PDB file of C-alpha atoms in Angstrom:
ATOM      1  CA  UNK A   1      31.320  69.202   6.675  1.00 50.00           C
ATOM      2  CA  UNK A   2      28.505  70.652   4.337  1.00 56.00           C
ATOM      3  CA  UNK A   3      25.228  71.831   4.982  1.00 66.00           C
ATOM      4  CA  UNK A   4      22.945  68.875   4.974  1.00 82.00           C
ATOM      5  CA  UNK A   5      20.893  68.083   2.017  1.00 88.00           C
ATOM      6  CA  UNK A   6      17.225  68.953   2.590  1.00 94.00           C
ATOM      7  CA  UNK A   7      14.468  66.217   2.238  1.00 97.00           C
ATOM      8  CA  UNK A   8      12.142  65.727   0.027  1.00 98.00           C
ATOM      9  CA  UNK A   9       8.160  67.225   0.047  1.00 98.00           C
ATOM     10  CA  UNK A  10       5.396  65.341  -0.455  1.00 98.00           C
ATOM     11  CA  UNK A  11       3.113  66.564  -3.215  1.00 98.00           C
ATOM     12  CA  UNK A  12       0.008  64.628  -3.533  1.00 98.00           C
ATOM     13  CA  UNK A  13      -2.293  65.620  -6.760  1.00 98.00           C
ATOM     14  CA  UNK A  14      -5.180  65.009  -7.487  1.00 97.00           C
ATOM     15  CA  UNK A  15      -5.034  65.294 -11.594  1.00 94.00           C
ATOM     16  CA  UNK A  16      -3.738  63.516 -14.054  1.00 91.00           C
ATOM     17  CA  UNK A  17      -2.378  67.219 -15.498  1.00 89.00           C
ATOM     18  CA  UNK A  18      -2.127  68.773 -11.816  1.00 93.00           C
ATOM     19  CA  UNK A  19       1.167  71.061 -10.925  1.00 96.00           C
ATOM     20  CA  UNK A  20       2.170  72.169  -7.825  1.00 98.00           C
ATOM     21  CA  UNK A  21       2.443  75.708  -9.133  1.00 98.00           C
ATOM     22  CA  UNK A  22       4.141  78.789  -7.218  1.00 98.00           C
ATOM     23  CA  UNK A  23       4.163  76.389  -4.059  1.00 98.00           C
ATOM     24  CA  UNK A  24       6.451  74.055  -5.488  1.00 98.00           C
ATOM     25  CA  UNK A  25       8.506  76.608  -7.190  1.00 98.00           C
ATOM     26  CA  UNK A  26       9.398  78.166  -3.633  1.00 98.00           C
ATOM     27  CA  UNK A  27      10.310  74.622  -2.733  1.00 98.00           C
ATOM     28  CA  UNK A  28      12.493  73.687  -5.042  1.00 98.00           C
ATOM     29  CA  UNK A  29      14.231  77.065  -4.519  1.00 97.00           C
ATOM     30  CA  UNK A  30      14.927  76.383  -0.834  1.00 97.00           C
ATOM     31  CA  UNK A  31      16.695  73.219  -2.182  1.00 97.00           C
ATOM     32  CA  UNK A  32      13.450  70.357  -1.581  1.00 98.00           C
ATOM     33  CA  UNK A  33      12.984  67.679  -4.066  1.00 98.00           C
ATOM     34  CA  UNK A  34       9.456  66.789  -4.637  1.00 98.00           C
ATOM     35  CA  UNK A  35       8.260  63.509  -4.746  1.00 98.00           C
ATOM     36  CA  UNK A  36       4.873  64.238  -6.491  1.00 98.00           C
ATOM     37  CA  UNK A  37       1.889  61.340  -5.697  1.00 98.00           C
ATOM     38  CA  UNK A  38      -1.421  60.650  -7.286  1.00 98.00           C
ATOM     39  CA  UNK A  39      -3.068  58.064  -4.756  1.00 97.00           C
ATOM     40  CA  UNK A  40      -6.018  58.561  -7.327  1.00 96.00           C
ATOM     41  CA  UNK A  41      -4.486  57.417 -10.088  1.00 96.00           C
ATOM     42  CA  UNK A  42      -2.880  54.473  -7.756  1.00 95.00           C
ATOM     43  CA  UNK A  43       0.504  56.106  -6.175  1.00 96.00           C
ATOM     44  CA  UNK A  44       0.723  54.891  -2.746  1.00 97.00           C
ATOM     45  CA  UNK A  45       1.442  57.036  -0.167  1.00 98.00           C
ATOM     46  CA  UNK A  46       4.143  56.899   2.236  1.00 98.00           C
ATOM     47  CA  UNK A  47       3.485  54.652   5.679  1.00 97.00           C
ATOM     48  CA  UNK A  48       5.808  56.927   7.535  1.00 98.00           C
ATOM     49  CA  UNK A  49       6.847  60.951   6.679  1.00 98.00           C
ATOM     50  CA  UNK A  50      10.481  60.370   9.059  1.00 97.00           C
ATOM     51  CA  UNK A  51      12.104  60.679   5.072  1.00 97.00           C
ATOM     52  CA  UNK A  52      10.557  63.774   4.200  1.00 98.00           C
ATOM     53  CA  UNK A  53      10.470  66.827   5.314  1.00 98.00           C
ATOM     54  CA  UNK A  54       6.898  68.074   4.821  1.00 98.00           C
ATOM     55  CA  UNK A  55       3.817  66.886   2.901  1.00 98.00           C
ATOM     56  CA  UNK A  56       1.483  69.338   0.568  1.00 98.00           C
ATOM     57  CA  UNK A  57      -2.445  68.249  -0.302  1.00 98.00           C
ATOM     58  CA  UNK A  58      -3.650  69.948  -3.272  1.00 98.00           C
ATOM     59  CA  UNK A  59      -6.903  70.396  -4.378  1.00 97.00           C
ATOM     60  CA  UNK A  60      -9.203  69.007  -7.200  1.00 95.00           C
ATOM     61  CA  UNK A  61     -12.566  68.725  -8.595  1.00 94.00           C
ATOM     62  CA  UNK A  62     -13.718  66.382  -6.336  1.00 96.00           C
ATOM     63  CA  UNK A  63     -15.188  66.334  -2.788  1.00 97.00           C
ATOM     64  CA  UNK A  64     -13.736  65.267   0.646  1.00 97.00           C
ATOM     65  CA  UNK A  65     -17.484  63.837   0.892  1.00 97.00           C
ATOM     66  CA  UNK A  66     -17.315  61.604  -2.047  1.00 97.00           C
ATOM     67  CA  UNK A  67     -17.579  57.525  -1.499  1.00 96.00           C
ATOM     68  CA  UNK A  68     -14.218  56.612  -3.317  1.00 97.00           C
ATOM     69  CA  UNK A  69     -12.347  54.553  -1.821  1.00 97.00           C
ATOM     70  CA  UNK A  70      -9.126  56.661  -2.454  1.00 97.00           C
ATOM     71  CA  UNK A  71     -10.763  59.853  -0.747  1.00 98.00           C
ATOM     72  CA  UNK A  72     -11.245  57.514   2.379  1.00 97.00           C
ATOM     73  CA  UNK A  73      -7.728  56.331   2.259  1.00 97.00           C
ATOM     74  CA  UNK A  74      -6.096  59.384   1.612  1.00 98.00           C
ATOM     75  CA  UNK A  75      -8.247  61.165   4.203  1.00 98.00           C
ATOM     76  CA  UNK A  76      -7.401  58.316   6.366  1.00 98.00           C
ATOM     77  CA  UNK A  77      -3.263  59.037   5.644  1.00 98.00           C
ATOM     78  CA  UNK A  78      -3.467  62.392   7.112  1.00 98.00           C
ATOM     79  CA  UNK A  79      -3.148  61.323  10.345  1.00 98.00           C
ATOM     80  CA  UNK A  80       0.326  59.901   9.666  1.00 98.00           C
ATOM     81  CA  UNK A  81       1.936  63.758   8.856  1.00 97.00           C
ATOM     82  CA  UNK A  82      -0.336  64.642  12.240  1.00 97.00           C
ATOM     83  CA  UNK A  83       0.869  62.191  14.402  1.00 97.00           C
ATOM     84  CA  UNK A  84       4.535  62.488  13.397  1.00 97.00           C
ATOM     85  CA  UNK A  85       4.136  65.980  14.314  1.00 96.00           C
ATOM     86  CA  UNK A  86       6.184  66.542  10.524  1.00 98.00           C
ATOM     87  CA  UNK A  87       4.491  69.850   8.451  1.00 98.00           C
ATOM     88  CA  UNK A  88       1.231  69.221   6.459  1.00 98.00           C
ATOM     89  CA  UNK A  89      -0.424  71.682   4.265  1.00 98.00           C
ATOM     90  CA  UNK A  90      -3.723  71.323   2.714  1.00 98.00           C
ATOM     91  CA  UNK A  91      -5.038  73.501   0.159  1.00 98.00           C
ATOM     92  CA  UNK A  92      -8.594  73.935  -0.988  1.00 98.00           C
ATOM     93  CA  UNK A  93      -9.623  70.095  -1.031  1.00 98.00           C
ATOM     94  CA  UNK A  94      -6.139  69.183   1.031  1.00 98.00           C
ATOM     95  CA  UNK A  95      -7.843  71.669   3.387  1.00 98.00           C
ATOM     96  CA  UNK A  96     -10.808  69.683   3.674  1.00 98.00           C
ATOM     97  CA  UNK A  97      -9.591  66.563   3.963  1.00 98.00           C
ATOM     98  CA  UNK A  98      -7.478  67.846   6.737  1.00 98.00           C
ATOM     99  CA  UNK A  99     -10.751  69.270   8.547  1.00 98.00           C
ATOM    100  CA  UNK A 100     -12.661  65.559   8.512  1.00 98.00           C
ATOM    101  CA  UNK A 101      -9.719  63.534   9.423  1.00 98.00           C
ATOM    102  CA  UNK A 102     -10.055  65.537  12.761  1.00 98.00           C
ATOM    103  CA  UNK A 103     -13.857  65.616  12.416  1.00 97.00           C
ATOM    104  CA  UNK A 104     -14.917  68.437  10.765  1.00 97.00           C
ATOM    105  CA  UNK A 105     -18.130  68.751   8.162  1.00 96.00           C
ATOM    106  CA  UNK A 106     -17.456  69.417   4.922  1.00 97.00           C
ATOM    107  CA  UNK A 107     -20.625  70.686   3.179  1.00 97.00           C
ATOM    108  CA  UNK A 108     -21.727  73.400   0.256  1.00 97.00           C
ATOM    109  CA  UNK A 109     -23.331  76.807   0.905  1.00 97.00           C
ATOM    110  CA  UNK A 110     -26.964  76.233   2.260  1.00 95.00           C
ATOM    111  CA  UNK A 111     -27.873  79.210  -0.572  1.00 96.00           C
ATOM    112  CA  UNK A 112     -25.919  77.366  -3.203  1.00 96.00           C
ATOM    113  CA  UNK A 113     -22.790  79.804  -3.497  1.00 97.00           C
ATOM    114  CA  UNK A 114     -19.726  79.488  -4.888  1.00 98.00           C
ATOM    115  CA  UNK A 115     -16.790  81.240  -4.895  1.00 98.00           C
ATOM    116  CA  UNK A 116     -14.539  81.273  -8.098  1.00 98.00           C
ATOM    117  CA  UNK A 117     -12.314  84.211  -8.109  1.00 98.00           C
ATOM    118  CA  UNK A 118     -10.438  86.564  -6.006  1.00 98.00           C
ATOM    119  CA  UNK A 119     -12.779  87.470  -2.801  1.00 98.00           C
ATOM    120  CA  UNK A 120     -11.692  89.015   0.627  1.00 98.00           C
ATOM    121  CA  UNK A 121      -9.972  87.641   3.686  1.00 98.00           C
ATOM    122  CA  UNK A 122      -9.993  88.339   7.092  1.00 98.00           C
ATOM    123  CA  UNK A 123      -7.682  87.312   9.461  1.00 98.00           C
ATOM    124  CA  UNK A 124      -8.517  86.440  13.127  1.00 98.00           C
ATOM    125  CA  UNK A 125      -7.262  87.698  16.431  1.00 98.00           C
ATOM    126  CA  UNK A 126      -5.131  84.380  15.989  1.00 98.00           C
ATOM    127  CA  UNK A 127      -4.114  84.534  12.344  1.00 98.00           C
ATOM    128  CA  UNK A 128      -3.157  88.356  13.308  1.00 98.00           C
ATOM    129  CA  UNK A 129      -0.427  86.882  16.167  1.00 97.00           C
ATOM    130  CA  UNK A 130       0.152  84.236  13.659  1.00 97.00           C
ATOM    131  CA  UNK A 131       1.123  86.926  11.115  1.00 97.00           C
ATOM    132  CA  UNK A 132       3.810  88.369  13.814  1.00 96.00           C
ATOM    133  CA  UNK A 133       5.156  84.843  13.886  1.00 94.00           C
ATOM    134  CA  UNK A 134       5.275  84.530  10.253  1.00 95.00           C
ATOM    135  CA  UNK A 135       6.822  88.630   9.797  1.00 95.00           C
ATOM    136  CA  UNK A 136       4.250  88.863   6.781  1.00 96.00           C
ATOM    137  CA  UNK A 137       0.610  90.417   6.996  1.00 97.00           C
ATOM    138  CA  UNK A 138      -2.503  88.557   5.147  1.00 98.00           C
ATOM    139  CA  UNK A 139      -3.342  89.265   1.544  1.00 98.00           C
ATOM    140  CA  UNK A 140      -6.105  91.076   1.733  1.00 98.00           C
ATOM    141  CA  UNK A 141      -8.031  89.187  -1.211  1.00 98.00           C
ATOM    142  CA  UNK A 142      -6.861  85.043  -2.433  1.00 98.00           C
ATOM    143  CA  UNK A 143      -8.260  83.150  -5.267  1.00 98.00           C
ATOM    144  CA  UNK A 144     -10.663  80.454  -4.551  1.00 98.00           C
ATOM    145  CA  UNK A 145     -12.201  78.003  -6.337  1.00 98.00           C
ATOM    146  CA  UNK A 146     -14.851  75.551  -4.722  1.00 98.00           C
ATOM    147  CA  UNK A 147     -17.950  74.991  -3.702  1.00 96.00           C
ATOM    148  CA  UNK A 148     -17.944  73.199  -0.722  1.00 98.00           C
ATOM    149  CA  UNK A 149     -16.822  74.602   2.808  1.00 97.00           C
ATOM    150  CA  UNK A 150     -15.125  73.527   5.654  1.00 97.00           C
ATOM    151  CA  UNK A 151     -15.985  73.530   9.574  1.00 94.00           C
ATOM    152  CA  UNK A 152     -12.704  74.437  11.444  1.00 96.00           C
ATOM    153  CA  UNK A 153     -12.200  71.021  13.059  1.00 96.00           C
ATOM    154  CA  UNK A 154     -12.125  69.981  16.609  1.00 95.00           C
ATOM    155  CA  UNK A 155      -8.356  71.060  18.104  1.00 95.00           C
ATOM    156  CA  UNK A 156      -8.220  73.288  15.548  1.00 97.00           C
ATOM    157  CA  UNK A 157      -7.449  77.428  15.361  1.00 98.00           C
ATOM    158  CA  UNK A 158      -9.214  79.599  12.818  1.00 98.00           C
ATOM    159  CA  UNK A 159      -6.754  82.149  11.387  1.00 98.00           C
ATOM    160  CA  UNK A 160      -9.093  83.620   8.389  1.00 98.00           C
ATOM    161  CA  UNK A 161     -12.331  84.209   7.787  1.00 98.00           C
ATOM    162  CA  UNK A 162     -14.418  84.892   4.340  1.00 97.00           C
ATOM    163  CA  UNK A 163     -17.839  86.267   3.772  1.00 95.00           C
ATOM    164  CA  UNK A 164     -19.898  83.754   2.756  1.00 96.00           C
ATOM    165  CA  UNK A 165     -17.656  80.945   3.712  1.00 97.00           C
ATOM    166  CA  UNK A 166     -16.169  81.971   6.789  1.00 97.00           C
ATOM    167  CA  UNK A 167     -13.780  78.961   7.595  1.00 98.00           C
ATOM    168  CA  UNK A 168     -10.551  80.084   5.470  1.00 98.00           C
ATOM    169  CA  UNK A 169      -7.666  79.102   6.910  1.00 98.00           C
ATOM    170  CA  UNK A 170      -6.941  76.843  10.280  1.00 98.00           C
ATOM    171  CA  UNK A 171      -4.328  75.602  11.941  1.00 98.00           C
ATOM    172  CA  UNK A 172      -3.481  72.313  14.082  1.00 97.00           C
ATOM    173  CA  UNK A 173      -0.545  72.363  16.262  1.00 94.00           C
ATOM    174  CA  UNK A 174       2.107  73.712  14.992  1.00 92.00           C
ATOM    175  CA  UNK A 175       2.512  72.571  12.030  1.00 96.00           C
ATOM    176  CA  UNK A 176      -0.733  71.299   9.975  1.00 98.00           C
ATOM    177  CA  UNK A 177      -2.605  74.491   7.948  1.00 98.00           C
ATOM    178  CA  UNK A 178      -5.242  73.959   6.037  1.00 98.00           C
ATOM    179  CA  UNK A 179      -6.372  76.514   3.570  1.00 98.00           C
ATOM    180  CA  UNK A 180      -9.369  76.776   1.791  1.00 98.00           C
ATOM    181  CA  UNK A 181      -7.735  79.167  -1.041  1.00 98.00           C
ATOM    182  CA  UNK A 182      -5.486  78.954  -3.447  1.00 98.00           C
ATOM    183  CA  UNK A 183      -1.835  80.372  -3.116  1.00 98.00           C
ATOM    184  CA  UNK A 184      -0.202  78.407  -5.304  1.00 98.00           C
ATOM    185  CA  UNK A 185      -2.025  79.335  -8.534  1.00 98.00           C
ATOM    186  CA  UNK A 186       0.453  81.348 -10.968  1.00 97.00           C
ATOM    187  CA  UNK A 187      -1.032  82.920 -14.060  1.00 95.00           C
ATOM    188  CA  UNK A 188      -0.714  80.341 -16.553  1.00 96.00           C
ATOM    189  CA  UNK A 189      -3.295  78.393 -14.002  1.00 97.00           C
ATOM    190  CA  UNK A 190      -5.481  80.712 -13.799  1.00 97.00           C
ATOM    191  CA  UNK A 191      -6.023  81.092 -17.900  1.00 96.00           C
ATOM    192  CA  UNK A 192      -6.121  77.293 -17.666  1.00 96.00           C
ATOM    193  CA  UNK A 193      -8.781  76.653 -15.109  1.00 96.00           C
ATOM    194  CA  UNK A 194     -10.590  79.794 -16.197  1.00 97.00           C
ATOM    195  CA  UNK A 195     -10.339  78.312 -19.913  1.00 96.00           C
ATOM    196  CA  UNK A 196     -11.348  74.267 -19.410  1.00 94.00           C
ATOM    197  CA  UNK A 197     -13.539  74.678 -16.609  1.00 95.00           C
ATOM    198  CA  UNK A 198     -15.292  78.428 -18.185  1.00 96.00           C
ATOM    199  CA  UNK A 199     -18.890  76.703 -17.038  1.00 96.00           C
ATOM    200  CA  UNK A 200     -18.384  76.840 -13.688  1.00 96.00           C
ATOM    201  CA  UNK A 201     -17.736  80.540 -14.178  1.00 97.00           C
ATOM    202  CA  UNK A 202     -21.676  80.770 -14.017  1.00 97.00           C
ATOM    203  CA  UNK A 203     -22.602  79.640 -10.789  1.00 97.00           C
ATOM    204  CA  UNK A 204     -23.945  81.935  -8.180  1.00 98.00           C
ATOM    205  CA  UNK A 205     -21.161  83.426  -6.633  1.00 97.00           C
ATOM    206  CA  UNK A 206     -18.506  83.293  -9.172  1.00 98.00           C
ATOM    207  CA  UNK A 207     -16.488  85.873 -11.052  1.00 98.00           C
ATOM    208  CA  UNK A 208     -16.082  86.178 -14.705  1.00 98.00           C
ATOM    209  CA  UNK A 209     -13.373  85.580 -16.434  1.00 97.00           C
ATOM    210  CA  UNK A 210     -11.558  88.847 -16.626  1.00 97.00           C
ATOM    211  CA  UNK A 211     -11.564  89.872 -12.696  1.00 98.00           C
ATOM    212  CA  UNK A 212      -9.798  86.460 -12.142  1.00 98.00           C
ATOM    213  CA  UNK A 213      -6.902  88.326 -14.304  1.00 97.00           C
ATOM    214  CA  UNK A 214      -7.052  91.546 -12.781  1.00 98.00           C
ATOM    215  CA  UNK A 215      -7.812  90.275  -9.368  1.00 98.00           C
ATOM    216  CA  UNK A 216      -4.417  88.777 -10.571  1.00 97.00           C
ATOM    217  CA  UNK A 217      -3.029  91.838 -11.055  1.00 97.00           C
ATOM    218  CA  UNK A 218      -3.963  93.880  -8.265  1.00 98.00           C
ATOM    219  CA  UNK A 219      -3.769  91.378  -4.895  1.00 98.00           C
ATOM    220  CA  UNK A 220      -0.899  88.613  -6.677  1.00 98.00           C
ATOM    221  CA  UNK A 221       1.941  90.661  -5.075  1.00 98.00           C
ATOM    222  CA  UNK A 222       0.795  90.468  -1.307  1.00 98.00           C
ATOM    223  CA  UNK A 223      -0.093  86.585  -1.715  1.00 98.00           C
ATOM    224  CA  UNK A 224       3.300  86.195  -3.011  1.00 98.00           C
ATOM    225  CA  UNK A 225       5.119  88.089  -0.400  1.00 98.00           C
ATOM    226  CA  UNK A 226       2.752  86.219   2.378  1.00 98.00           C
ATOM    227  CA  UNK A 227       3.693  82.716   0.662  1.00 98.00           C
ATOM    228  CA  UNK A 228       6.942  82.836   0.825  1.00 98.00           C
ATOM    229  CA  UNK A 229       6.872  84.050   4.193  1.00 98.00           C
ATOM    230  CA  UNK A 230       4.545  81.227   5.684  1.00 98.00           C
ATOM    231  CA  UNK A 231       6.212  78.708   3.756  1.00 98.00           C
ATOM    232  CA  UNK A 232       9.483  79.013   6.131  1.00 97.00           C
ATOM    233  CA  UNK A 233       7.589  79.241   9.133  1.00 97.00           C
ATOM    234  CA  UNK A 234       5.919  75.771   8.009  1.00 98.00           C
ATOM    235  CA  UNK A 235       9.252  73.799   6.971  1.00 97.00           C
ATOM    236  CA  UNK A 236      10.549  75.507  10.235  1.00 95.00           C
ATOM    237  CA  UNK A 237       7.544  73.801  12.536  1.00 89.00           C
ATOM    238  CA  UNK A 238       7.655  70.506  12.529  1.00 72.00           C
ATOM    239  CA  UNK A 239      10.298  67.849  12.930  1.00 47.00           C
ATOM    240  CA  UNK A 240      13.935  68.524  12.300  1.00 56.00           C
ATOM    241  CA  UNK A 241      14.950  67.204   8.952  1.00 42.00           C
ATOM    242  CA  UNK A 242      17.630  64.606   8.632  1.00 35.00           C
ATOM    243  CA  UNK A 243      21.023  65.396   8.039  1.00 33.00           C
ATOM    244  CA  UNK A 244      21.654  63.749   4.542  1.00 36.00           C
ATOM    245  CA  UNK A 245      19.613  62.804   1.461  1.00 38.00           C
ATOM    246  CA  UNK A 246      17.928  59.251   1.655  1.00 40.00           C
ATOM    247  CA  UNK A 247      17.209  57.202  -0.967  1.00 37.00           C
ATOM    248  CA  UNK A 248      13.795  57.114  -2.271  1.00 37.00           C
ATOM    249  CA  UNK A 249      10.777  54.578  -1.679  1.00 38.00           C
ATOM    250  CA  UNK A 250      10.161  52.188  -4.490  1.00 34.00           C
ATOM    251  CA  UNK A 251       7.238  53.300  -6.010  1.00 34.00           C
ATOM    252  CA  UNK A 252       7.584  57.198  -5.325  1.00 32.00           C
ATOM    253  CA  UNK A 253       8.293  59.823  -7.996  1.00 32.00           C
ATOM    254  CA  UNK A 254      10.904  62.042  -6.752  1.00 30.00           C
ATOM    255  CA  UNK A 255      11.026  65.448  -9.129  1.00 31.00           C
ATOM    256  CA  UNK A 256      14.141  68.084  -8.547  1.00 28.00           C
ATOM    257  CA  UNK A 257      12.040  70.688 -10.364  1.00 29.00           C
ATOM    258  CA  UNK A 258       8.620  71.032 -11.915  1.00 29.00           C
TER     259      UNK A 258
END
């Protein structure tokens, strides 16, 4: 018999334009389809993850906070990947949707910080033994772009920890992470966001332009190496994936390759 066919990931965007950059690269390599959703723009999102094999929450320009009902629903549809025990992974605003499904405050820097950019992280005492698990040590800087933070949530373990926004990476059982950073960027990203969002660039707290590309330069390599690490410890954490390939939802966008 062959090896089984791996399932699916759920990618859910938050962009018309949004990829899911070096994070769905390293996907499709280990064989995953993605089936790429944008409940704002009216996808629905799966009532049951037992036909995938993980889900991903990106990020965006909005905030877990805001009134939409999408946000609410979305936030709401977290806690089918939780209780199904399957991997989730929230990044930046995935993150902090994660952190107030299980009651967590999502709120910006009382001294009206951002941070935009490549800026330090810290692991924990936890995120240290988590790095044994993983076999690959912490980047020592990430690129982040937000300016809103995140409490780490009730149940919840920090693993990182920033300066001004010390919340920067959690984890919930075994298999939900949320991180408030951005590993998946990849360099044609970061000259777009840098590019069509350049006013943000001036807030208090943000880097200019050229230290996002030679942050890029000098701290890329150890995200990478950490990334691909983590990511098989994630699709290794939750449920066992079925043996063969099912057939798609109606409705769902299934993508072998970005």
């Amino acid at each position: 018999m062959g090896a089984a066919t791996p399932l699916p990931v759920l990618i859910v965007l938050h962009q018309e334009h949004s990829t899911p950059g070096r994070v769905g690269r390293l996907l499709v390599e280990r064989g995953h389809p993605l089936d790429i959703r944008r409940p704002r723009f009216g996808d629905p999102l799966p009532q049951t993850l037992a036909l995938h094999a993980g889900a991903v929450v990106f990020g965006g320009p909005m905030s877990a906070n805001d009134p939409d009902d999408w946000v609410k629903r979305e936030i709401d549809w977290i806690g089918v990947a939780l209780d199904e025990k399957k991997p989730l992974l929230g990044l930046c605003l995935g993150a902090q949707m994660l952190a107030k499904h299980l009651g967590g405050r999502i709120d910006p820097h009382p001294s009206g910080l951002a941070e935009i950019g490549y800026y330090p992280l810290k692991p924990t005492a936890t995120g240290r033994r988590f790095a044994s698990e993983t076999g690959a040590p912490w980047p020592s800087h990430v690129y982040q772009w937000h300016r809103e933070g995140l409490d780490c949530p009730p149940g919840g373990e920090l693993l990182a920890e920033g300066a001004d926004f010390p919340n920067q990476a959690f984890r919930v059982g075994p298999a939900a992470f949320g991180l408030q950073f951005h590993p998946e960027v990849t360099h044609a990203m970061i000259y777009r966001w840098t590019t069509r969002a350049s006013e943000r660039l001036g807030l208090p707290g943000a880097q200019a332009a050229h230290l996002h590309h030679r942050g890029r330069f000098m701290y890329d390599p150890d995200v990478a190496l950490w990334l691909d690490a983590f990511l098989d410890h994630w699709l290794a954490a939750g449920a066992p994936q079925a043996r063969s390939q099912p057939v798609a939802e109606p409705g769902s966008a299934c993508a072998p390759a970005i």
